[in-house]
Short mmCIF file of C-alpha atoms in Angstrom, two decimals:
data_model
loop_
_atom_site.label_atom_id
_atom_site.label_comp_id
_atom_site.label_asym_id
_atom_site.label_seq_id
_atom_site.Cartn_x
_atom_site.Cartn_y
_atom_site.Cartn_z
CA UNK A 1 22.89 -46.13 76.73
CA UNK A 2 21.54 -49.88 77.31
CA UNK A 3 19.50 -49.05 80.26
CA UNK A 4 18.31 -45.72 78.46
CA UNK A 5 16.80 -48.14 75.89
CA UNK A 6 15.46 -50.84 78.02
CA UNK A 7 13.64 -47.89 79.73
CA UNK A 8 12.03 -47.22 75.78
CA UNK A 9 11.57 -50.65 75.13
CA UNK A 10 9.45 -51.16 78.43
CA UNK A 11 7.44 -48.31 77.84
CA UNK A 12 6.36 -48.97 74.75
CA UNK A 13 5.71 -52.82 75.48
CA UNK A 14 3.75 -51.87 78.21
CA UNK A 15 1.53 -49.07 76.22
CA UNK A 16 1.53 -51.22 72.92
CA UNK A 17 -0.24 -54.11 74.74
CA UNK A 18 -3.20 -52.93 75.85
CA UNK A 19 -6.49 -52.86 74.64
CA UNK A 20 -6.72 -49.14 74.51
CA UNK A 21 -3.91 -48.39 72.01
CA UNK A 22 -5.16 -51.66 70.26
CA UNK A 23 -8.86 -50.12 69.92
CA UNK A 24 -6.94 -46.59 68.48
CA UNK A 25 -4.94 -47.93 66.27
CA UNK A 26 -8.08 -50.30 64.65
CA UNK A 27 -10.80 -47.49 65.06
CA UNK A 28 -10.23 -45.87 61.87
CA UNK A 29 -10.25 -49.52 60.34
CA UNK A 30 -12.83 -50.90 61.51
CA UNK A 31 -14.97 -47.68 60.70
CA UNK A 32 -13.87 -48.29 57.02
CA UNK A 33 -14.68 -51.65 57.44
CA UNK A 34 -18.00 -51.14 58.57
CA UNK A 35 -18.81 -48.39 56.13
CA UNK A 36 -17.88 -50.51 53.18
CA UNK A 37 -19.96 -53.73 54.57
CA UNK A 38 -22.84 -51.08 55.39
CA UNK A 39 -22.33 -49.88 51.92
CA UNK A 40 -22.27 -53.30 49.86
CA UNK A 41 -25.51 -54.32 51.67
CA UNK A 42 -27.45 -51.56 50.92
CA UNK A 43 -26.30 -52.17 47.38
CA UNK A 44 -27.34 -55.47 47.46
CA UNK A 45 -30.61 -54.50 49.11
CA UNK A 46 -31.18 -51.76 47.12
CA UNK A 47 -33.06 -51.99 43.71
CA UNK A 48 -30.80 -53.34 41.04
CA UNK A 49 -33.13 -52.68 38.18
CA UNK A 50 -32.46 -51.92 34.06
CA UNK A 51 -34.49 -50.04 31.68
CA UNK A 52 -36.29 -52.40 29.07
CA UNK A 53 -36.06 -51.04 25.60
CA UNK A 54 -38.26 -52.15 22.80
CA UNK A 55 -37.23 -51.95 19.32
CA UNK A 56 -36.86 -53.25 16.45
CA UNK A 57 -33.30 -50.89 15.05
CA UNK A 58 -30.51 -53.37 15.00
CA UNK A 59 -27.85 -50.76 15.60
CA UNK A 60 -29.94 -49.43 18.45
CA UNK A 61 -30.18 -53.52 19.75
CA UNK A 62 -26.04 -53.48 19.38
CA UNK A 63 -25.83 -50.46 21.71
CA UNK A 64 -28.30 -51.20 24.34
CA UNK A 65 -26.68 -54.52 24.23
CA UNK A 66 -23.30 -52.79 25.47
CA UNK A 67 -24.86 -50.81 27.75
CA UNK A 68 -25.19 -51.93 31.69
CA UNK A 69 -28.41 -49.94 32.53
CA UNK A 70 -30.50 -51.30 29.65
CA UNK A 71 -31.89 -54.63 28.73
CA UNK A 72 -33.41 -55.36 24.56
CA UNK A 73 -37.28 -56.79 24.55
CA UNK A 74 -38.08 -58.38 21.90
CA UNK A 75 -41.81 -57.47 22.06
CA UNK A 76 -43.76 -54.66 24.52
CA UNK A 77 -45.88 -57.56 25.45
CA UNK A 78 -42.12 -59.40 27.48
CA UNK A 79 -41.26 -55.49 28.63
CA UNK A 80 -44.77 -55.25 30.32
CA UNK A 81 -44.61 -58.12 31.88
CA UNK A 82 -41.05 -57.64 32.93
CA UNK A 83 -42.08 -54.08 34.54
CA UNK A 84 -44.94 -55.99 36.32
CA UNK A 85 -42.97 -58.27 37.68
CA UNK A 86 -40.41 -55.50 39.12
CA UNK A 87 -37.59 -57.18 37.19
CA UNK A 88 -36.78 -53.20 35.55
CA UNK A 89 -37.86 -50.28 36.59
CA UNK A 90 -39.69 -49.27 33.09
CA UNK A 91 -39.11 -49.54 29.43
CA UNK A 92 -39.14 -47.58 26.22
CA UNK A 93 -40.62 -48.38 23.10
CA UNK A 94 -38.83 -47.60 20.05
CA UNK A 95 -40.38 -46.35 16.86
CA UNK A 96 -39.91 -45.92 13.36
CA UNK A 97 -41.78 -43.91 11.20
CA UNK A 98 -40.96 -42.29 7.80
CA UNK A 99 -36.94 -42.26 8.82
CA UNK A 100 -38.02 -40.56 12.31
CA UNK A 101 -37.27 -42.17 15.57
CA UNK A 102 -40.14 -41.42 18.51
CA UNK A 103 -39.09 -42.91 21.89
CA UNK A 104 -41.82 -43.12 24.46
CA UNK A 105 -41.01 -44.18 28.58
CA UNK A 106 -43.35 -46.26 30.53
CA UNK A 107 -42.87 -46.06 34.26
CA UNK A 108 -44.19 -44.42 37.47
CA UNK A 109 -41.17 -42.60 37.64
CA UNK A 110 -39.09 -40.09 35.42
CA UNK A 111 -36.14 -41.29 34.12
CA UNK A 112 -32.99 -40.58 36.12
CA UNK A 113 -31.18 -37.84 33.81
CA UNK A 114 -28.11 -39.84 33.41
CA UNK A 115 -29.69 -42.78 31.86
CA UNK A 116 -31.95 -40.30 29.92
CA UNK A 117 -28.48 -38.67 28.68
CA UNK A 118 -27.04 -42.35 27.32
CA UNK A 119 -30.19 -43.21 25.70
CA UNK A 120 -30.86 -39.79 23.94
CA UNK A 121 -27.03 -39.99 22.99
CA UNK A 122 -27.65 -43.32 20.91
CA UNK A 123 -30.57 -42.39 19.44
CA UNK A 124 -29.84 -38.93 18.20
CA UNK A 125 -26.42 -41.08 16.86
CA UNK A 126 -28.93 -43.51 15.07
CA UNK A 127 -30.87 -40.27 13.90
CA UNK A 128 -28.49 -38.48 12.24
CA UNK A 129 -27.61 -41.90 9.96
CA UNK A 130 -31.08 -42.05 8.68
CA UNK A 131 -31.40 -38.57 8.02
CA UNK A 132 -27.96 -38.81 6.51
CA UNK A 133 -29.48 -41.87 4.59
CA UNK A 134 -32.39 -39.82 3.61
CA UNK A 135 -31.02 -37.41 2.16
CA UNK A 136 -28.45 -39.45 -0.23
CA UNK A 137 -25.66 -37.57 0.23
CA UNK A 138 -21.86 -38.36 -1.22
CA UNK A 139 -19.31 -39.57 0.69
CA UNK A 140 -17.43 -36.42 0.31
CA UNK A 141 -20.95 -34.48 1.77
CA UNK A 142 -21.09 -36.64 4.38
CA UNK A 143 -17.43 -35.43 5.33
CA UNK A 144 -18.19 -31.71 4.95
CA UNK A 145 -21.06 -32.12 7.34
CA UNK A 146 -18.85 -33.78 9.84
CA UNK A 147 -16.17 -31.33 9.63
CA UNK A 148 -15.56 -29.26 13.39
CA UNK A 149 -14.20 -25.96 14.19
CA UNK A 150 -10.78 -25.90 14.92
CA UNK A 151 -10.02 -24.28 18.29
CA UNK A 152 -5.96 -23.75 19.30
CA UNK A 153 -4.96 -21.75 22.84
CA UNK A 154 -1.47 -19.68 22.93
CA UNK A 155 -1.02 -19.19 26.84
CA UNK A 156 1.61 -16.85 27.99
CA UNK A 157 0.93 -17.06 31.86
CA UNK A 158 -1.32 -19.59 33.58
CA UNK A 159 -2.09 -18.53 36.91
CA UNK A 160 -1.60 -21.06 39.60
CA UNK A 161 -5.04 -22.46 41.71
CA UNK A 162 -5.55 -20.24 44.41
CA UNK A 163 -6.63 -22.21 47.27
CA UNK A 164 -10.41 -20.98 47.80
CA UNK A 165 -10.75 -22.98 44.08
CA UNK A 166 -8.12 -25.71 44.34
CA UNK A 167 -9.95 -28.95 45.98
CA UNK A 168 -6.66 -30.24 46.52
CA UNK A 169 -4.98 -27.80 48.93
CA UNK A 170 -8.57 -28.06 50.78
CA UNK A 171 -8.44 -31.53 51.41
CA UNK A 172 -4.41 -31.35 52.14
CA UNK A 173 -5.16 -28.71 54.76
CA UNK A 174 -7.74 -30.58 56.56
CA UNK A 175 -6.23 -33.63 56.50
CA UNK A 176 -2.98 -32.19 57.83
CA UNK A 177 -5.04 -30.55 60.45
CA UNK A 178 -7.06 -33.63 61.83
CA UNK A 179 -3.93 -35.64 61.73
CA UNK A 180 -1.84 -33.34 63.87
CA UNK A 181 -5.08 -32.41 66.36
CA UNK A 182 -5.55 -36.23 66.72
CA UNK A 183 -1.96 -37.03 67.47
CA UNK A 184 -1.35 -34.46 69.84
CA UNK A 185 -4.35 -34.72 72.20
CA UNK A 186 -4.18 -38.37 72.33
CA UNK A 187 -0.77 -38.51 73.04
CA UNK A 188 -0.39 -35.39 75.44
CA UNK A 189 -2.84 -36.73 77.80
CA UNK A 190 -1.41 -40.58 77.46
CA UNK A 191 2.24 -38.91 78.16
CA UNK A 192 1.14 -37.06 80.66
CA UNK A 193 -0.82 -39.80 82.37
CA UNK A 194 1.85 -42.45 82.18
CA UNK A 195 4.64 -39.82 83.65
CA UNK A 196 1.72 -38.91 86.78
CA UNK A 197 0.60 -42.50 87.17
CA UNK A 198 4.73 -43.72 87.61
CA UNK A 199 5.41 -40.62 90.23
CA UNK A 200 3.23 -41.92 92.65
CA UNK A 201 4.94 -45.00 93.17
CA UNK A 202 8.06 -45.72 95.12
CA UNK A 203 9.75 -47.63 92.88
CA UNK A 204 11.30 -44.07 91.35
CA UNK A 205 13.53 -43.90 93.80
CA UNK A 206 15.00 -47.56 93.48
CA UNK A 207 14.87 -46.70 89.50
CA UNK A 208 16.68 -43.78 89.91
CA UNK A 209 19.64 -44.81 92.56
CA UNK A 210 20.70 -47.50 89.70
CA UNK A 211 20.54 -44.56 86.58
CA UNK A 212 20.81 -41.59 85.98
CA UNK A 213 16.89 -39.69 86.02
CA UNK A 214 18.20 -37.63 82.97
CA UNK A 215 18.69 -40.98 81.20
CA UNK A 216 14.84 -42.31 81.95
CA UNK A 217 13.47 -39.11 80.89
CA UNK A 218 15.18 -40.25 77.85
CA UNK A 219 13.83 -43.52 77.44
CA UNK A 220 10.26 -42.73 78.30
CA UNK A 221 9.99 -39.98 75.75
CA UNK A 222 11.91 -42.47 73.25
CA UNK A 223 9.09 -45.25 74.18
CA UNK A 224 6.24 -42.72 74.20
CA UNK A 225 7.26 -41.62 70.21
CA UNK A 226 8.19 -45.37 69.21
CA UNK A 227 4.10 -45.69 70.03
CA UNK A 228 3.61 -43.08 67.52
CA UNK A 229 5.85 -44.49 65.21
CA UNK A 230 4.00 -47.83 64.99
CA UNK A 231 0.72 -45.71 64.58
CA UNK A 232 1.73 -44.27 61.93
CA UNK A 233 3.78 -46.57 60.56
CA UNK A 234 0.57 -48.83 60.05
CA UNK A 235 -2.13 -46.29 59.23
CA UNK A 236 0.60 -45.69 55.97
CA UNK A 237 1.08 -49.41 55.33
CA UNK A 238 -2.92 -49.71 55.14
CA UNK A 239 -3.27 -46.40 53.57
CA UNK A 240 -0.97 -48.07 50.67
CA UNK A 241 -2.58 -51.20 50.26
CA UNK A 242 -5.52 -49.81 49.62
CA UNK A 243 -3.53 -47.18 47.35
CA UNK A 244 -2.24 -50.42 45.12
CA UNK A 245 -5.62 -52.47 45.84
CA UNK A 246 -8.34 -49.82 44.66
CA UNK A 247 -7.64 -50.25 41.11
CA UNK A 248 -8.51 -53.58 40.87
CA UNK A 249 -11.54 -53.53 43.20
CA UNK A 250 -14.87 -53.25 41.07
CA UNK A 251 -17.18 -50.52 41.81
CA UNK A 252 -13.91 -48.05 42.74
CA UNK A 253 -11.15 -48.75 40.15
CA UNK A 254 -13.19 -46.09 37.79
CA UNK A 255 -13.39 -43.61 40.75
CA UNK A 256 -9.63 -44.36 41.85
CA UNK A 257 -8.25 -43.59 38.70
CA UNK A 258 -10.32 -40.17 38.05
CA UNK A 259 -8.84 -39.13 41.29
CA UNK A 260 -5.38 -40.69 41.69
CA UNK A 261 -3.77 -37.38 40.32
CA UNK A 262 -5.23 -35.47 42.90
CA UNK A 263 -4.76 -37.89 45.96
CA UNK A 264 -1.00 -37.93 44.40
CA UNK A 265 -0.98 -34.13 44.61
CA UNK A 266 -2.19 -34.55 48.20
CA UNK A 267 0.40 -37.11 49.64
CA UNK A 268 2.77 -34.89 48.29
CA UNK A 269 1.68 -31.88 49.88
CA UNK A 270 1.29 -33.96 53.54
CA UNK A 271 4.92 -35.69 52.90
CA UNK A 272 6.76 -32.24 52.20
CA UNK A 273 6.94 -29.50 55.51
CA UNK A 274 3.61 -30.93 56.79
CA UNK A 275 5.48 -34.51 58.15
CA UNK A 276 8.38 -32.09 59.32
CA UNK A 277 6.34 -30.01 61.51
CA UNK A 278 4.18 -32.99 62.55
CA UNK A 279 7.44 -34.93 63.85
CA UNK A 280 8.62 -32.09 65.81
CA UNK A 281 5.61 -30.53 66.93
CA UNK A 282 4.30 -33.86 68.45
CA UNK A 283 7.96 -34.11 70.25
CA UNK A 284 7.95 -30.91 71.44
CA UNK A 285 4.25 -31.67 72.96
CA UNK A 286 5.32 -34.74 74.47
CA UNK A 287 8.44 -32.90 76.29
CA UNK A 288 6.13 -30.56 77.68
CA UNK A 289 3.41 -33.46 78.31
CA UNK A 290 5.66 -35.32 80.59
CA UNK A 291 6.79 -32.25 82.22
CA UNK A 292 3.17 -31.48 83.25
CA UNK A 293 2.84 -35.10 84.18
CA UNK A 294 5.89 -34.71 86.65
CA UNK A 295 4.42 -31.94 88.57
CA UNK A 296 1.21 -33.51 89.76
CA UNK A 297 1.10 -35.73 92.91
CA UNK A 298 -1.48 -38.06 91.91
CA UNK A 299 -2.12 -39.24 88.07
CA UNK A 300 -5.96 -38.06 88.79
CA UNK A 301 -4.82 -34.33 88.60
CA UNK A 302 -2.23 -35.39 85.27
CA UNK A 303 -5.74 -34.21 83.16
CA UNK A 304 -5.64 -30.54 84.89
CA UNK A 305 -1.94 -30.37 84.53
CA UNK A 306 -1.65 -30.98 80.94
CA UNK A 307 -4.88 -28.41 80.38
CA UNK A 308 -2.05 -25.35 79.09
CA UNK A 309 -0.96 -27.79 76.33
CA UNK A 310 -4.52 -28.94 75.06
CA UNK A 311 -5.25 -24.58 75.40
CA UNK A 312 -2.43 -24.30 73.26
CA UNK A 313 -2.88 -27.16 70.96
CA UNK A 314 -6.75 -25.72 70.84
CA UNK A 315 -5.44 -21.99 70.18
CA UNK A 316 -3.23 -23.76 67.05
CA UNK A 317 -6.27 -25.46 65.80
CA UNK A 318 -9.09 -22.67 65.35
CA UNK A 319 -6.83 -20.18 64.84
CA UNK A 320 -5.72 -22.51 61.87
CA UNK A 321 -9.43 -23.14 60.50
CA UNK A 322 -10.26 -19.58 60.75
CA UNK A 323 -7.17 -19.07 58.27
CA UNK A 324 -9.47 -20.23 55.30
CA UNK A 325 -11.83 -17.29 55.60
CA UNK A 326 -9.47 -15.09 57.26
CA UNK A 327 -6.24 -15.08 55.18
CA UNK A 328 -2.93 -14.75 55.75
CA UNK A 329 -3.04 -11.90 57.96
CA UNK A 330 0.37 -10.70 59.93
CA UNK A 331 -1.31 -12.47 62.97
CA UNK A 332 -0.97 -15.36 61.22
CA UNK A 333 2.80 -15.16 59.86
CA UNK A 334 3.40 -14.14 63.63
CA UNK A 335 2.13 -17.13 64.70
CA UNK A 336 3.75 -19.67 62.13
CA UNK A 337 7.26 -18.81 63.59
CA UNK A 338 6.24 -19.47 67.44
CA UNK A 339 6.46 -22.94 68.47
CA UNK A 340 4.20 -24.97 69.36
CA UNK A 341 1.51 -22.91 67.30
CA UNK A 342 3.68 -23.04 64.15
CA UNK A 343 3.37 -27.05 63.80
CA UNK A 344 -0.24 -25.89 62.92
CA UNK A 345 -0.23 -22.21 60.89
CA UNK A 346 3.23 -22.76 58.89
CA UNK A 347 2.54 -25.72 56.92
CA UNK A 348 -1.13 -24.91 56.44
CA UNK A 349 0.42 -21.50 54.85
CA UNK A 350 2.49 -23.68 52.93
CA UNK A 351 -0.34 -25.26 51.56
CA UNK A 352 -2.11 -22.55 51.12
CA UNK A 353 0.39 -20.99 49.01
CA UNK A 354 1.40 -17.63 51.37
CA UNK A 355 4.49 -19.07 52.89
CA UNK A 356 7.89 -19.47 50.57
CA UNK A 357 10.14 -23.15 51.58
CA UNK A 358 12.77 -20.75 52.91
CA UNK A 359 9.69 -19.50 55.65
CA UNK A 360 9.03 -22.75 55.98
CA UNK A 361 12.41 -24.06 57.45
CA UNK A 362 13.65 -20.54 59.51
CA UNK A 363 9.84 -21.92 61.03
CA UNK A 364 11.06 -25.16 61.53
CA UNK A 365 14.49 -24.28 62.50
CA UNK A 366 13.03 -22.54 65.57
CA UNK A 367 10.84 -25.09 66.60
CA UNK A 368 13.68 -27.52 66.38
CA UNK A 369 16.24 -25.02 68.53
CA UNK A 370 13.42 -24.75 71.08
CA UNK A 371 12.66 -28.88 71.08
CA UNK A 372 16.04 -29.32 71.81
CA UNK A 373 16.66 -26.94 74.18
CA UNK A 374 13.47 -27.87 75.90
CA UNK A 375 14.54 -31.53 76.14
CA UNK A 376 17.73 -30.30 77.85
CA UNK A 377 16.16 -28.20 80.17
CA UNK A 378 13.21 -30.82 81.42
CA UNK A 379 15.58 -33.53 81.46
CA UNK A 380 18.25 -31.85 83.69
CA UNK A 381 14.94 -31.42 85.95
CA UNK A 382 12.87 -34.14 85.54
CA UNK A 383 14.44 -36.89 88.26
CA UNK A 384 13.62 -33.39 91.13
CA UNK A 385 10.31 -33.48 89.87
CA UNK A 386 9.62 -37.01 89.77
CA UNK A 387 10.56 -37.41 93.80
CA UNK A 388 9.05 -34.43 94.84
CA UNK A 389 5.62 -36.37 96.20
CA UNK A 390 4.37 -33.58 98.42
CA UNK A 391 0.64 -32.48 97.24
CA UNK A 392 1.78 -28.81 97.26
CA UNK A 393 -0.33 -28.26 93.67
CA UNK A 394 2.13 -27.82 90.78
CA UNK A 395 3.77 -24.60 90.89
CA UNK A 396 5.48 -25.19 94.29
CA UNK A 397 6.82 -28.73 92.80
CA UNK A 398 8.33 -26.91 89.78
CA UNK A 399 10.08 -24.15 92.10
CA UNK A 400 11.48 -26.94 94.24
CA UNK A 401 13.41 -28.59 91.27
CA UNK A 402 14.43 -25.60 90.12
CA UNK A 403 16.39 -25.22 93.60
CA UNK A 404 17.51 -28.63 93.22
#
């Protein structure tokens, strides 16, 4: 068992310290990174400007005052020269006449809508206390005008979000998708590669007269996932700093909390039967990627080798995207129970609501059986593949292990 883990450890020291799993695991990082930089300078390039607002209504001055796209003038003469100078991008001047508010804009530009919105908002609030003024009502009138319709709902059945209109299960599937696509052809071809690259050296055979080849098939494949581990492992400890930081970042604490409970809704769906198919799905494709790697002669032809897997892998994926217009045809239920594919269709028809949890783990259930077995079988037949160095082309290196 000590040599079967010095075999992991080495493999994944060796993989870990390069600068191409270093560059994967910072890509998505530094693309954030970028974006955000990318993002604040064109922010702070961009035209920071206010609406001036001219007027002469102290409760109008006490709410422009609050407000962070608008800026009080005393006079139109300081707004004029203020919109000369490009220090706002216009103004409004305020009027009064006989209890009536008139609000004209001054700019070369129509108001965006938004701001438009806030400002008609306080002064139709202003409005409605000077016509309330002028009209000398009681304080009991005042009341009756400000009394609303009640409205009350009695809901027997609420029917659940299907997932055409549910932007949750939308983002959950894709993200579930891109995750597993990503994984698997990355780590397919870098299995493969590692397991082609290693057969054409002698040192097998010196490797192989001190343990048993069973027991190295072992420890690669235990290397090769402890990679994936740390992957993942720190995509999820940046994923939640950011999770705990965004609140307190200005400029997305507002759009973090208007969103958490759906991003909550859509770890849970990716923590639930999506990990579980992820985990063994990307084992079972790393079985089958070494075993491809093992029957190639030189590591140039490990590529062509592992081309059934990435066919496979490919099937999984479109037939998977096509699910959203398609539907859950019997095609697709097929499919969700035959591994390999089913690490793709059966939690996306989890997600999309067509599969039940008891589906769900007969699915997984048979994709475990067949990991397992599959492990058995390409270990028991790796250490004949791995010596057989003859460029024969694949399929005459797998029938010689299979006669030993």
């Amino acid at each position: 068992m000590n040599k079967i883990w010095l075999v992991a450890k080495e493999t994944y020291r060796r993989e870990v310290k390069t600068w191409s799993y270093l560059l994967m695991i910072l890509a998505p990082f530094l693309l954030v990174f970028f974006s955000f930089v990318i993002g604040m300078v064109s922010a702070g390039g961009s035209d920071d400007n206010y609406i001036g607002v001219v007027t002469s209504n102290s409760v109008l001055k006490q709410a422009i005052k609050k407000s962070e796209d608008f800026d009080n003038y005393s006079t139109e003469a300081k707004a004029k020269k203020a919109y000369k100078d490009e220090d706002i991008d216009g103004y409004v001047l305020i009027e009064q006449k006989n209890n009536q508010l008139a609000a004209t804009y001054y700019s070369d530009e129509k108001m965006d809508s938004d701001l438009k919105s806030e400002l008609l908002t306080s002064l139709n609030t202003v409005q409605q206390q000077l016509n309330l003024s002028k009209a000398k009502l009681t304080t009991k009138q005042s009341q009756s005008l400000a009394t609303r319709a009640q409205f009350k709902q009695q809901v027997k059945h609420v029917e659940k979000k299907s997932f055409d209109n549910d932007p949750v299960k939308r983002i959950s599937f894709w993200v579930l998708l891109i995750i597993l696509y990503m994984l698997v052809i990355t780590y397919t071809q870098v299995t493969a590669q590692d397991i082609a690259t290693e057969k054409g050296t002698k040192i097998m055979e010196v490797i192989f007269s001190s343990m048993p080849g069973g027991d190295y098939f072992t420890g690669k494949i235990l290397g090769i996932f402890g990679e994936i581990i740390t992957q993942v492992l720190i995509y999820v400890v940046g994923f939640v700093a950011v999770y705990c930081a965004a609140p307190y970042i200005d400029g997305f604490s507002d759009l973090f909390r208007q969103y958490k409970p759906m991003i909550d809704q859509a770890i849970g769906n990716l923590a639930s039967w999506g990990l579980v198919f992820t985990i063994i799905g990307l084992v079972l494709f790393i079985i089958f990627a070494a075993f491809c790697g093992a029957l190639v002669a030189k590591s140039e032809n490990a590529n062509k080798a592992v081309g059934p897997l990435s066919t496979l892998m490919l099937i999984g994926f479109l037939f998977t995207v096509n699910m959203q217009s398609g539907g859950d045809t019997i095609f697709a239920k097929v499919l969700s129970y035959i591994p390999f594919l089913s690490s793709f269709v059966m939690p996306a028809r989890v997600i999309m609501g067509n599969a039940t949890n008891l589906e769900a783990a007969i699915s997984a259930l048979i994709a475990l059986a067949a990991t397992v077995a599959s492990f058995i079988w390409i270990r028991k037949i790796y250490p004949n593949l791995i010596l057989q160095t003859d460029d024969v082309g694949p399929w005459q290196n797998f029938k010689r292990s299979l006669r030993g």
